[in-house]
Short mmCIF file of C-alpha atoms and ligand atoms in Angstrom, two decimals:
data_model
loop_
_atom_site.label_atom_id
_atom_site.label_comp_id
_atom_site.label_asym_id
_atom_site.label_seq_id
_atom_site.Cartn_x
_atom_site.Cartn_y
_atom_site.Cartn_z
CA MET S 1 23.56 -33.25 3.17
CA ASP S 2 25.58 -32.60 0.02
CA PHE S 3 25.03 -29.23 -1.64
CA GLU S 4 27.40 -29.85 -4.54
CA LEU S 5 25.53 -29.68 -7.82
CA THR S 6 25.66 -32.78 -10.04
CA ASN S 7 26.65 -32.74 -13.72
CA GLU S 8 22.95 -32.93 -14.61
CA HIS S 9 22.26 -29.85 -12.48
CA THR S 10 25.03 -27.91 -14.19
CA LEU S 11 23.79 -29.02 -17.61
CA ILE S 12 20.19 -27.95 -16.98
CA ALA S 13 21.30 -24.62 -15.47
CA ASN S 14 23.51 -23.94 -18.50
CA SER S 15 20.87 -24.90 -21.02
CA ALA S 16 18.30 -22.74 -19.18
CA LYS S 17 20.75 -19.81 -19.21
CA GLU S 18 21.33 -20.20 -22.95
CA PHE S 19 17.62 -20.58 -23.65
CA ALA S 20 16.83 -17.44 -21.65
CA LYS S 21 19.46 -15.39 -23.47
CA ARG S 22 18.48 -16.74 -26.89
CA GLU S 23 14.68 -16.92 -26.65
CA ILE S 24 13.55 -14.63 -23.82
CA TYR S 25 15.91 -11.66 -23.77
CA PRO S 26 15.62 -10.47 -27.40
CA GLY S 27 12.73 -8.01 -27.65
CA LEU S 28 12.05 -8.18 -23.91
CA LYS S 29 12.41 -4.46 -23.27
CA GLU S 30 9.75 -3.69 -25.86
CA ARG S 31 7.41 -6.46 -24.71
CA ASP S 32 7.75 -5.20 -21.14
CA GLU S 33 7.21 -1.56 -22.10
CA LYS S 34 4.16 -2.30 -24.24
CA ALA S 35 2.91 -5.17 -22.02
CA THR S 36 2.69 -7.49 -25.00
CA PRO S 37 3.61 -11.07 -24.03
CA ASP S 38 5.09 -13.36 -26.67
CA TYR S 39 3.35 -16.71 -26.33
CA THR S 40 5.65 -18.46 -28.79
CA ILE S 41 8.21 -18.51 -25.96
CA LEU S 42 5.93 -20.84 -23.97
CA LYS S 43 5.79 -23.18 -26.93
CA LYS S 44 9.58 -23.23 -27.15
CA MET S 45 9.86 -23.85 -23.38
CA GLY S 46 7.59 -26.84 -23.89
CA GLU S 47 9.56 -28.16 -26.86
CA ASP S 48 12.77 -28.04 -24.81
CA GLY S 49 11.10 -30.00 -21.99
CA PHE S 50 11.38 -27.21 -19.41
CA LEU S 51 7.66 -27.21 -18.55
CA GLY S 52 7.82 -30.84 -17.42
CA ILE S 53 11.27 -30.71 -15.88
CA CYS S 54 10.44 -32.52 -12.63
CA ILE S 55 7.51 -34.59 -13.87
CA PRO S 56 8.23 -38.34 -14.20
CA LYS S 57 9.16 -39.49 -17.70
CA LYS S 58 6.16 -41.83 -17.54
CA TYR S 59 3.95 -38.73 -17.54
CA GLY S 60 5.75 -36.93 -20.35
CA GLY S 61 8.31 -35.00 -18.27
CA LEU S 62 12.10 -34.98 -18.13
CA GLY S 63 12.09 -36.88 -14.80
CA MET S 64 14.67 -34.53 -13.25
CA ASP S 65 14.77 -33.65 -9.55
CA TYR S 66 13.34 -30.67 -7.68
CA ILE S 67 16.70 -28.91 -7.37
CA SER S 68 16.72 -28.81 -11.19
CA LEU S 69 13.38 -26.99 -11.07
CA GLY S 70 14.90 -24.43 -8.70
CA LEU S 71 17.93 -23.92 -10.95
CA LEU S 72 15.69 -23.42 -13.96
CA CYS S 73 13.71 -20.75 -12.07
CA ILE S 74 16.93 -18.96 -11.09
CA GLU S 75 18.17 -18.78 -14.68
CA PHE S 76 14.83 -17.73 -16.18
CA GLU S 77 14.20 -15.00 -13.62
CA LYS S 78 17.74 -13.69 -14.04
CA ILE S 79 16.41 -12.52 -17.40
CA ASP S 80 12.76 -11.80 -16.60
CA SER S 81 10.16 -12.72 -13.98
CA SER S 82 7.51 -13.36 -16.62
CA ALA S 83 9.41 -16.48 -17.77
CA ARG S 84 9.75 -17.84 -14.23
CA VAL S 85 6.07 -17.18 -13.52
CA VAL S 86 5.23 -19.73 -16.23
CA LEU S 87 7.17 -22.37 -14.28
CA SER S 88 5.54 -21.31 -11.01
CA VAL S 89 2.02 -21.58 -12.30
CA HIS S 90 2.11 -24.23 -15.00
CA THR S 91 4.60 -26.58 -13.33
CA GLY S 92 4.63 -25.66 -9.61
CA LEU S 93 1.01 -24.88 -8.85
CA ASN S 94 -0.76 -27.01 -11.43
CA SER S 95 1.21 -29.95 -12.85
CA LEU S 96 2.86 -30.94 -9.56
CA ALA S 97 -0.57 -30.85 -7.88
CA LEU S 98 -1.86 -33.24 -10.55
CA LEU S 99 1.13 -35.50 -9.91
CA GLN S 100 0.46 -35.41 -6.18
CA TRP S 101 -3.32 -35.64 -6.11
CA GLY S 102 -4.53 -36.83 -9.53
CA ASN S 103 -5.80 -40.32 -10.36
CA GLU S 104 -4.31 -42.28 -13.25
CA GLU S 105 -6.99 -41.12 -15.72
CA GLN S 106 -6.47 -37.45 -14.80
CA LYS S 107 -2.71 -37.81 -15.14
CA LYS S 108 -3.05 -39.39 -18.57
CA LYS S 109 -5.54 -36.82 -19.80
CA TYR S 110 -4.08 -33.63 -18.30
CA LEU S 111 -0.62 -34.12 -16.82
CA ILE S 112 1.01 -35.71 -19.88
CA PRO S 113 0.13 -32.93 -22.36
CA GLN S 114 1.04 -30.30 -19.74
CA ALA S 115 4.43 -31.91 -19.04
CA LYS S 116 5.13 -31.94 -22.77
CA GLY S 117 4.09 -28.30 -23.04
CA GLU S 118 1.29 -29.15 -25.49
CA LYS S 119 -1.22 -27.63 -23.06
CA ILE S 120 -0.63 -24.68 -20.73
CA ALA S 121 -1.99 -24.69 -17.19
CA GLY S 122 -3.02 -22.11 -14.59
CA PHE S 123 -4.24 -21.97 -10.97
CA GLY S 124 -7.48 -20.31 -9.94
CA LEU S 125 -7.60 -19.68 -6.19
CA THR S 126 -7.57 -15.90 -5.64
CA GLU S 127 -10.82 -13.94 -5.91
CA PRO S 128 -11.64 -10.22 -5.86
CA ASN S 129 -12.36 -10.40 -2.10
CA ALA S 130 -10.12 -13.30 -1.07
CA GLY S 131 -6.34 -13.52 -1.49
CA SER S 132 -4.59 -14.27 1.79
CA ASP S 133 -7.88 -15.35 3.36
CA VAL S 134 -8.44 -18.52 1.36
CA PHE S 135 -11.60 -19.44 3.32
CA GLY S 136 -13.11 -16.16 2.16
CA ILE S 137 -13.58 -17.41 -1.42
CA GLN S 138 -17.10 -17.13 -2.72
CA SER S 139 -16.97 -19.58 -5.63
CA SER S 140 -19.36 -22.49 -5.31
CA ALA S 141 -19.71 -25.91 -6.92
CA VAL S 142 -22.93 -27.92 -6.91
CA LEU S 143 -23.13 -31.50 -8.17
CA LYS S 144 -25.99 -31.96 -10.64
CA GLY S 145 -26.05 -35.37 -12.30
CA GLU S 146 -22.79 -35.97 -14.10
CA HIS S 147 -21.47 -32.41 -13.71
CA TYR S 148 -20.45 -29.90 -11.05
CA ILE S 149 -21.90 -26.47 -11.76
CA LEU S 150 -19.36 -23.79 -10.80
CA ASN S 151 -20.05 -20.12 -10.22
CA GLY S 152 -17.62 -17.42 -9.13
CA GLU S 153 -14.88 -14.99 -10.11
CA LYS S 154 -11.15 -15.60 -9.97
CA THR S 155 -8.71 -12.76 -10.39
CA TRP S 156 -4.96 -12.05 -10.49
CA ILE S 157 -4.58 -15.38 -12.24
CA SER S 158 -1.27 -15.74 -14.06
CA LEU S 159 -1.73 -16.95 -17.65
CA ALA S 160 -5.53 -16.60 -17.37
CA ASP S 161 -5.91 -15.64 -21.00
CA VAL S 162 -3.32 -18.15 -22.24
CA ALA S 163 -3.83 -21.36 -20.30
CA ASP S 164 -5.84 -24.30 -21.65
CA ASN S 165 -6.47 -25.87 -18.24
CA PHE S 166 -6.90 -24.49 -14.73
CA LEU S 167 -7.07 -25.86 -11.22
CA VAL S 168 -10.07 -24.05 -9.76
CA PHE S 169 -11.10 -23.97 -6.10
CA ALA S 170 -14.71 -23.63 -4.96
CA TYR S 171 -16.89 -24.50 -1.97
CA THR S 172 -18.85 -27.72 -2.30
CA ASP S 173 -20.05 -27.31 1.32
CA ARG S 174 -19.59 -23.91 2.95
CA GLN S 175 -20.68 -25.24 6.38
CA LYS S 176 -17.62 -27.49 6.58
CA GLY S 177 -15.07 -24.62 6.58
CA ASN S 178 -11.60 -25.75 5.46
CA LYS S 179 -13.02 -29.22 4.72
CA GLY S 180 -15.67 -27.74 2.43
CA ILE S 181 -13.47 -26.49 -0.41
CA SER S 182 -12.88 -28.74 -3.44
CA ALA S 183 -10.49 -28.58 -6.40
CA PHE S 184 -11.51 -29.02 -10.03
CA ILE S 185 -9.63 -29.48 -13.28
CA VAL S 186 -11.28 -26.96 -15.58
CA GLU S 187 -10.67 -26.70 -19.30
CA LYS S 188 -10.94 -23.20 -20.69
CA ASN S 189 -13.22 -24.44 -23.46
CA PHE S 190 -15.81 -25.87 -21.04
CA ALA S 191 -19.18 -24.12 -21.29
CA GLY S 192 -19.48 -21.13 -18.91
CA ILE S 193 -15.80 -20.15 -18.69
CA VAL S 194 -14.82 -16.62 -19.72
CA THR S 195 -11.29 -15.27 -19.29
CA SER S 196 -9.90 -11.75 -19.59
CA SER S 197 -6.58 -9.91 -19.11
CA ILE S 198 -5.58 -7.33 -16.48
CA HIS S 199 -3.78 -4.26 -17.83
CA GLY S 200 -1.67 -1.63 -16.07
CA LYS S 201 0.53 -3.87 -13.91
CA LEU S 202 3.67 -2.42 -12.29
CA GLY S 203 5.77 -5.48 -13.14
CA VAL S 204 5.75 -8.85 -14.92
CA ARG S 205 4.51 -6.85 -17.88
CA ALA S 206 5.86 -9.33 -20.43
CA GLY S 207 3.57 -11.98 -18.96
CA ASN S 208 -0.19 -12.43 -18.95
CA THR S 209 -2.31 -11.99 -15.81
CA GLY S 210 -6.08 -11.95 -15.80
CA SER S 211 -9.40 -13.14 -14.50
CA ILE S 212 -11.60 -16.20 -14.89
CA SER S 213 -15.34 -15.88 -14.71
CA LEU S 214 -17.30 -19.06 -13.93
CA GLN S 215 -20.90 -18.68 -15.02
CA ASP S 216 -22.81 -21.93 -14.47
CA ALA S 217 -19.67 -23.61 -15.78
CA LYS S 218 -20.24 -27.34 -16.37
CA ILE S 219 -17.35 -29.45 -15.07
CA PRO S 220 -17.52 -33.24 -15.56
CA LYS S 221 -17.63 -34.88 -12.14
CA GLU S 222 -14.55 -36.98 -12.96
CA ASN S 223 -12.60 -33.67 -13.00
CA LEU S 224 -12.83 -33.36 -9.22
CA LEU S 225 -9.19 -33.54 -8.02
CA GLY S 226 -8.84 -35.68 -4.89
CA LYS S 227 -12.05 -36.00 -2.88
CA GLU S 228 -14.72 -33.42 -2.12
CA GLY S 229 -13.32 -31.30 0.73
CA ASP S 230 -9.64 -31.87 -0.20
CA GLY S 231 -9.43 -28.46 -1.92
CA PHE S 232 -7.74 -26.47 0.86
CA LYS S 233 -5.03 -29.09 1.33
CA ILE S 234 -4.53 -29.32 -2.42
CA ALA S 235 -4.21 -25.53 -2.64
CA MET S 236 -1.74 -25.37 0.25
CA SER S 237 0.36 -28.28 -1.02
CA ALA S 238 0.38 -26.70 -4.49
CA LEU S 239 1.58 -23.47 -2.86
CA ASP S 240 4.45 -25.42 -1.26
CA ASN S 241 5.63 -25.98 -4.82
CA GLY S 242 4.68 -22.61 -6.28
CA ARG S 243 6.36 -20.74 -3.42
CA TYR S 244 9.53 -22.78 -3.97
CA THR S 245 9.69 -21.62 -7.59
CA VAL S 246 9.05 -18.00 -6.56
CA ALA S 247 11.81 -18.18 -3.92
CA ALA S 248 14.30 -19.76 -6.33
CA GLY S 249 13.43 -17.25 -9.04
CA ALA S 250 14.10 -14.38 -6.62
CA VAL S 251 17.69 -15.67 -6.33
CA GLY S 252 17.92 -14.98 -10.07
CA ILE S 253 16.95 -11.33 -9.49
CA VAL S 254 19.54 -11.01 -6.72
CA GLU S 255 22.25 -12.45 -8.97
CA ALA S 256 21.28 -10.33 -11.97
CA CYS S 257 21.44 -7.20 -9.79
CA LEU S 258 24.73 -8.23 -8.18
CA GLU S 259 26.46 -9.04 -11.49
CA ALA S 260 25.27 -5.82 -13.12
CA SER S 261 26.29 -3.78 -10.06
CA ILE S 262 29.81 -5.27 -9.95
CA LYS S 263 30.32 -4.47 -13.63
CA TYR S 264 28.97 -0.94 -13.23
CA ALA S 265 31.01 -0.35 -10.05
CA HIS S 266 34.16 -1.10 -12.05
CA ASP S 267 33.15 0.94 -15.11
CA ARG S 268 31.87 4.11 -13.46
CA GLU S 269 34.21 6.60 -11.82
CA THR S 270 33.48 9.40 -9.36
CA PHE S 271 35.84 11.55 -7.29
CA GLY S 272 38.79 10.18 -9.27
CA LYS S 273 38.23 6.45 -8.68
CA GLU S 274 35.88 3.67 -9.74
CA ILE S 275 32.76 3.69 -7.58
CA GLY S 276 33.48 0.15 -6.35
CA LYS S 277 36.21 1.70 -4.24
CA HIS S 278 33.64 3.75 -2.28
CA GLN S 279 32.67 2.03 0.94
CA LEU S 280 28.96 2.81 0.75
CA VAL S 281 28.80 1.13 -2.67
CA GLN S 282 30.74 -1.81 -1.23
CA GLN S 283 28.17 -2.09 1.55
CA MET S 284 25.35 -2.51 -0.97
CA ILE S 285 27.35 -5.06 -2.96
CA ALA S 286 28.17 -7.01 0.20
CA LYS S 287 24.44 -7.17 1.08
CA MET S 288 23.72 -8.60 -2.37
CA VAL S 289 26.46 -11.22 -1.94
CA ALA S 290 24.86 -12.30 1.34
CA ALA S 291 21.41 -12.38 -0.32
CA ARG S 292 22.77 -14.56 -3.13
CA ASP S 293 24.36 -17.12 -0.81
CA ILE S 294 21.40 -17.21 1.59
CA GLY S 295 19.08 -17.59 -1.40
CA ARG S 296 21.03 -20.43 -2.98
CA LEU S 297 21.33 -22.31 0.34
CA LEU S 298 17.62 -22.00 1.17
CA THR S 299 16.68 -23.06 -2.36
CA TYR S 300 18.95 -26.11 -2.38
CA ASN S 301 17.70 -27.10 1.07
CA ILE S 302 14.07 -27.12 -0.07
CA GLY S 303 14.97 -28.96 -3.26
CA TYR S 304 16.72 -31.53 -1.07
CA LEU S 305 13.67 -31.91 1.23
CA LYS S 306 11.37 -32.32 -1.77
CA ASN S 307 13.72 -34.91 -3.29
CA GLN S 308 13.44 -36.85 -0.01
CA GLY S 309 9.64 -36.61 -0.09
CA LYS S 310 9.63 -34.64 3.17
CA ARG S 311 7.11 -31.98 4.09
CA ASN S 312 8.66 -28.54 3.60
CA THR S 313 5.87 -26.03 4.27
CA ARG S 314 7.80 -24.11 6.94
CA GLU S 315 11.08 -24.03 5.03
CA THR S 316 9.37 -23.01 1.79
CA SER S 317 7.43 -20.22 3.46
CA LEU S 318 10.64 -18.92 5.06
CA ALA S 319 12.58 -19.02 1.78
CA LYS S 320 9.80 -17.34 -0.16
CA TRP S 321 9.57 -14.56 2.43
CA ILE S 322 13.30 -13.91 2.89
CA ILE S 323 14.56 -14.31 -0.66
CA CYS S 324 11.77 -12.20 -2.16
CA ASN S 325 12.45 -9.42 0.36
CA ASN S 326 16.16 -9.68 -0.44
CA ALA S 327 15.49 -9.56 -4.19
CA PHE S 328 13.58 -6.30 -3.78
CA GLU S 329 16.35 -4.90 -1.56
CA SER S 330 19.00 -5.99 -4.07
CA ALA S 331 17.15 -4.37 -6.95
CA ASN S 332 16.68 -1.22 -4.87
CA ASP S 333 20.40 -1.11 -4.01
CA ALA S 334 21.43 -1.87 -7.60
CA LEU S 335 19.23 1.00 -8.76
CA GLN S 336 21.03 3.25 -6.28
CA ILE S 337 24.44 2.13 -7.51
CA PHE S 338 23.39 2.85 -11.11
CA GLY S 339 22.10 6.26 -10.04
CA ALA S 340 19.99 8.03 -12.64
CA TYR S 341 20.74 5.30 -15.20
CA GLY S 342 19.10 2.77 -12.90
CA TYR S 343 15.94 4.85 -12.97
CA SER S 344 15.51 4.39 -16.72
CA ASN S 345 14.78 1.26 -18.68
CA GLU S 346 18.06 1.65 -20.52
CA PHE S 347 19.35 -0.95 -18.04
CA ASP S 348 17.62 -4.13 -16.83
CA ILE S 349 17.76 -3.04 -13.17
CA GLU S 350 14.64 -0.92 -13.56
CA ARG S 351 12.63 -3.96 -14.74
CA HIS S 352 13.98 -6.19 -11.95
CA PHE S 353 13.04 -3.50 -9.42
CA ARG S 354 9.43 -3.43 -10.63
CA ASN S 355 9.23 -7.23 -11.05
CA SER S 356 10.64 -7.99 -7.61
CA ARG S 357 7.89 -6.03 -5.87
CA GLY S 358 5.10 -8.38 -6.98
CA ALA S 359 6.66 -11.42 -5.32
CA MET S 360 6.17 -9.74 -1.94
CA ILE S 361 2.44 -10.02 -2.61
CA TYR S 362 1.67 -13.13 -4.67
CA GLU S 363 1.84 -16.74 -3.39
CA GLY S 364 1.50 -15.58 0.20
CA THR S 365 2.18 -11.96 1.13
CA ARG S 366 5.24 -10.89 3.11
CA GLU S 367 2.89 -10.53 6.10
CA ILE S 368 1.38 -14.05 5.81
CA HIS S 369 4.86 -15.60 5.78
CA THR S 370 6.01 -13.45 8.70
CA ILE S 371 3.04 -14.59 10.76
CA MET S 372 3.54 -18.22 9.75
CA GLN S 373 7.18 -18.13 10.89
CA ALA S 374 6.26 -16.57 14.24
CA GLU S 375 3.52 -19.17 14.72
CA TYR S 376 5.96 -22.02 14.02
CA ALA S 377 8.46 -20.56 16.49
CA LEU S 378 5.82 -20.07 19.18
CA GLY S 379 4.43 -23.57 18.69
CA TYR S 380 1.02 -22.35 17.44
CA ARG S 381 1.66 -23.92 14.02
CA VAL S 382 3.12 -27.39 13.50
CA ASP S 383 3.73 -29.19 10.19
CA LYS S 384 2.21 -32.62 10.76
CA PRO S 385 3.34 -35.52 8.57
CA LEU S 386 0.85 -35.83 5.71
CA GLU S 387 -0.48 -38.88 3.90
CA ASN S 388 -0.39 -37.24 0.51
CA LEU S 389 3.09 -35.86 -0.05
CA LEU S 390 4.84 -34.79 -3.21
CA GLN S 391 6.59 -37.82 -4.67
CA ALA S 392 10.18 -38.35 -3.63
CA TRP S 393 12.81 -38.30 -6.37
CA PRO S 394 13.92 -40.46 -8.24
CA PHE S 395 10.33 -41.13 -9.25
CA LYS S 396 9.18 -44.69 -8.70
CA GLU S 397 7.32 -44.72 -12.05
CA ASP S 398 10.55 -44.08 -13.94
CA ASN S 399 12.44 -46.86 -12.15
CA ILE S 400 10.26 -49.81 -13.04
N1 CAA D 1 -0.06 -29.40 2.45
C1 CAA D 1 -1.07 -30.20 2.80
N2 CAA D 1 -1.98 -29.90 3.75
C2 CAA D 1 -1.86 -28.71 4.36
C3 CAA D 1 -0.85 -27.80 4.02
C4 CAA D 1 0.09 -28.19 3.05
N3 CAA D 1 1.08 -27.37 2.71
N4 CAA D 1 -0.98 -26.69 4.77
C5 CAA D 1 -2.06 -26.89 5.56
N5 CAA D 1 -2.58 -28.11 5.30
C6 CAA D 1 -3.72 -28.74 5.99
C7 CAA D 1 -3.41 -28.80 7.47
O1 CAA D 1 -2.72 -30.00 7.79
C8 CAA D 1 -4.77 -28.75 8.10
O2 CAA D 1 -5.35 -30.05 8.04
P1 CAA D 1 -6.21 -30.63 9.27
O3 CAA D 1 -7.40 -29.69 9.38
O4 CAA D 1 -6.57 -32.01 8.83
O5 CAA D 1 -5.32 -30.56 10.45
C9 CAA D 1 -5.57 -27.85 7.14
O6 CAA D 1 -4.88 -27.91 5.89
C10 CAA D 1 -5.67 -26.43 7.62
O7 CAA D 1 -4.32 -25.94 7.69
P2 CAA D 1 -3.91 -24.69 8.59
O8 CAA D 1 -4.50 -24.85 9.95
O9 CAA D 1 -2.44 -24.52 8.47
O10 CAA D 1 -4.65 -23.50 7.84
P3 CAA D 1 -4.66 -22.02 8.27
O11 CAA D 1 -6.07 -21.57 8.32
O12 CAA D 1 -3.84 -21.77 9.49
O13 CAA D 1 -3.93 -21.28 7.03
C11 CAA D 1 -2.93 -19.35 6.04
C12 CAA D 1 -3.91 -19.92 7.05
C13 CAA D 1 -1.52 -19.81 6.36
C14 CAA D 1 -3.00 -17.84 6.17
C15 CAA D 1 -3.29 -19.83 4.62
O14 CAA D 1 -4.64 -19.53 4.37
C16 CAA D 1 -2.41 -19.16 3.59
O15 CAA D 1 -1.28 -19.60 3.32
N6 CAA D 1 -2.91 -18.08 2.91
C17 CAA D 1 -2.20 -17.46 1.80
C18 CAA D 1 -2.81 -17.95 0.51
C19 CAA D 1 -1.94 -17.62 -0.69
O16 CAA D 1 -0.74 -17.87 -0.68
N7 CAA D 1 -2.56 -17.15 -1.73
C20 CAA D 1 -1.86 -16.93 -2.96
C21 CAA D 1 -2.77 -17.23 -4.10
S1 CAA D 1 -2.09 -18.08 -5.47
C22 CAA D 1 -1.19 -16.96 -6.35
O17 CAA D 1 -0.82 -15.92 -5.89
C23 CAA D 1 -0.81 -17.49 -7.70
C24 CAA D 1 -0.83 -16.56 -8.86
O18 CAA D 1 -1.41 -16.89 -9.90
C25 CAA D 1 -0.03 -15.32 -8.85
#
């Protein structure tokens, strides 16, 4: 296993870093304070190809590998979580699921414009009474003639009020349990779809989060993704990709906090010496260094497994759990190093602290991942080889 980054990796990481500084950082403090997202940034991300980074060129993407996706998430989240969330939802949870599960018609109609950033995509799984407990969803889908009729409520949906297309999960047969959920490609402009925004969030305030209401929504039957009953597997495999982007992004928070803390530890003096010379400050910096290296290694390992086309549910769950915890700890320690200044939004640490907390809840709570890891260790949970895996890289379509 070779963890040295290629020239292409370095190029994409550098261009993501420049993009984030040039397009995302200016005005961010105000957008975050007032919770007013700037949607023109999504358009620019699309124009630069970032939204289709690891989608085959045949389907409108850049055809780069999964490590490149991780590097992009690191650089975007180093500036702000709201930018990385776009990659998690649009690319990780939605577009990669279309690549993995969609038929040729669905890929042409939905994946290509999404990879080019001409259409924005979201993921509708969570409901008011069902987050961790996926089988607890209430949404239903009934086939009537040429359409499925969907009813239900989805909430805490990133980009709900912005996205053009969603992947929506609903029961087609409640009696069949995990084999009774199905996945649908839903356009926002289909009859019976109403979206709204959630206000008052602690973090990710420069990004949109909201709800989707399905009221006798009419979904053409050709928009069923996979087969009836594949929905739970589609959701879980999509989460293997979404959780990877969340884990990688959390490395960006760790690094942002570490770099800012090192600078501040040199600049600030107490008791006649720079605070970096105090051992308790050094302890917090050393923890961040460990978090950075652990985070990078776990991220590269998952990118490697995805490139090989290997199942990575256990590794992704572990990385998402550990790196997100470490990002929160790093932001907490950085805030302590900055003292009172860290408590105000004069510095970016305050925003990273609030942003990092959400990732311990979304895409599988800290508790779900803890339980999953214990179950793997105890032999109660085993990742079986699957028929329908994410495509290995390089993509076969691009090599014909
Ligand atoms: N890929 C493909 N198939 C998979 C899979 C994967 N990653 N994971 C599971 N499956 C398959 C299994 O192979 C199994 O198939 P068989 O029945 O044929 O054997 C089937 O699905 C059931 O799998 P499990 O037995 O593992 O299911 P479980 O009941 O043990 O799962 C759970 C329980 C782990 C708690 C799971 O429900 C879970 O991860 N919950 C958390 C959900 C979550 O992360 N929600 C976040 C919402 S999205 C979000 O936050 C986005 C946003 O917009 C912010």
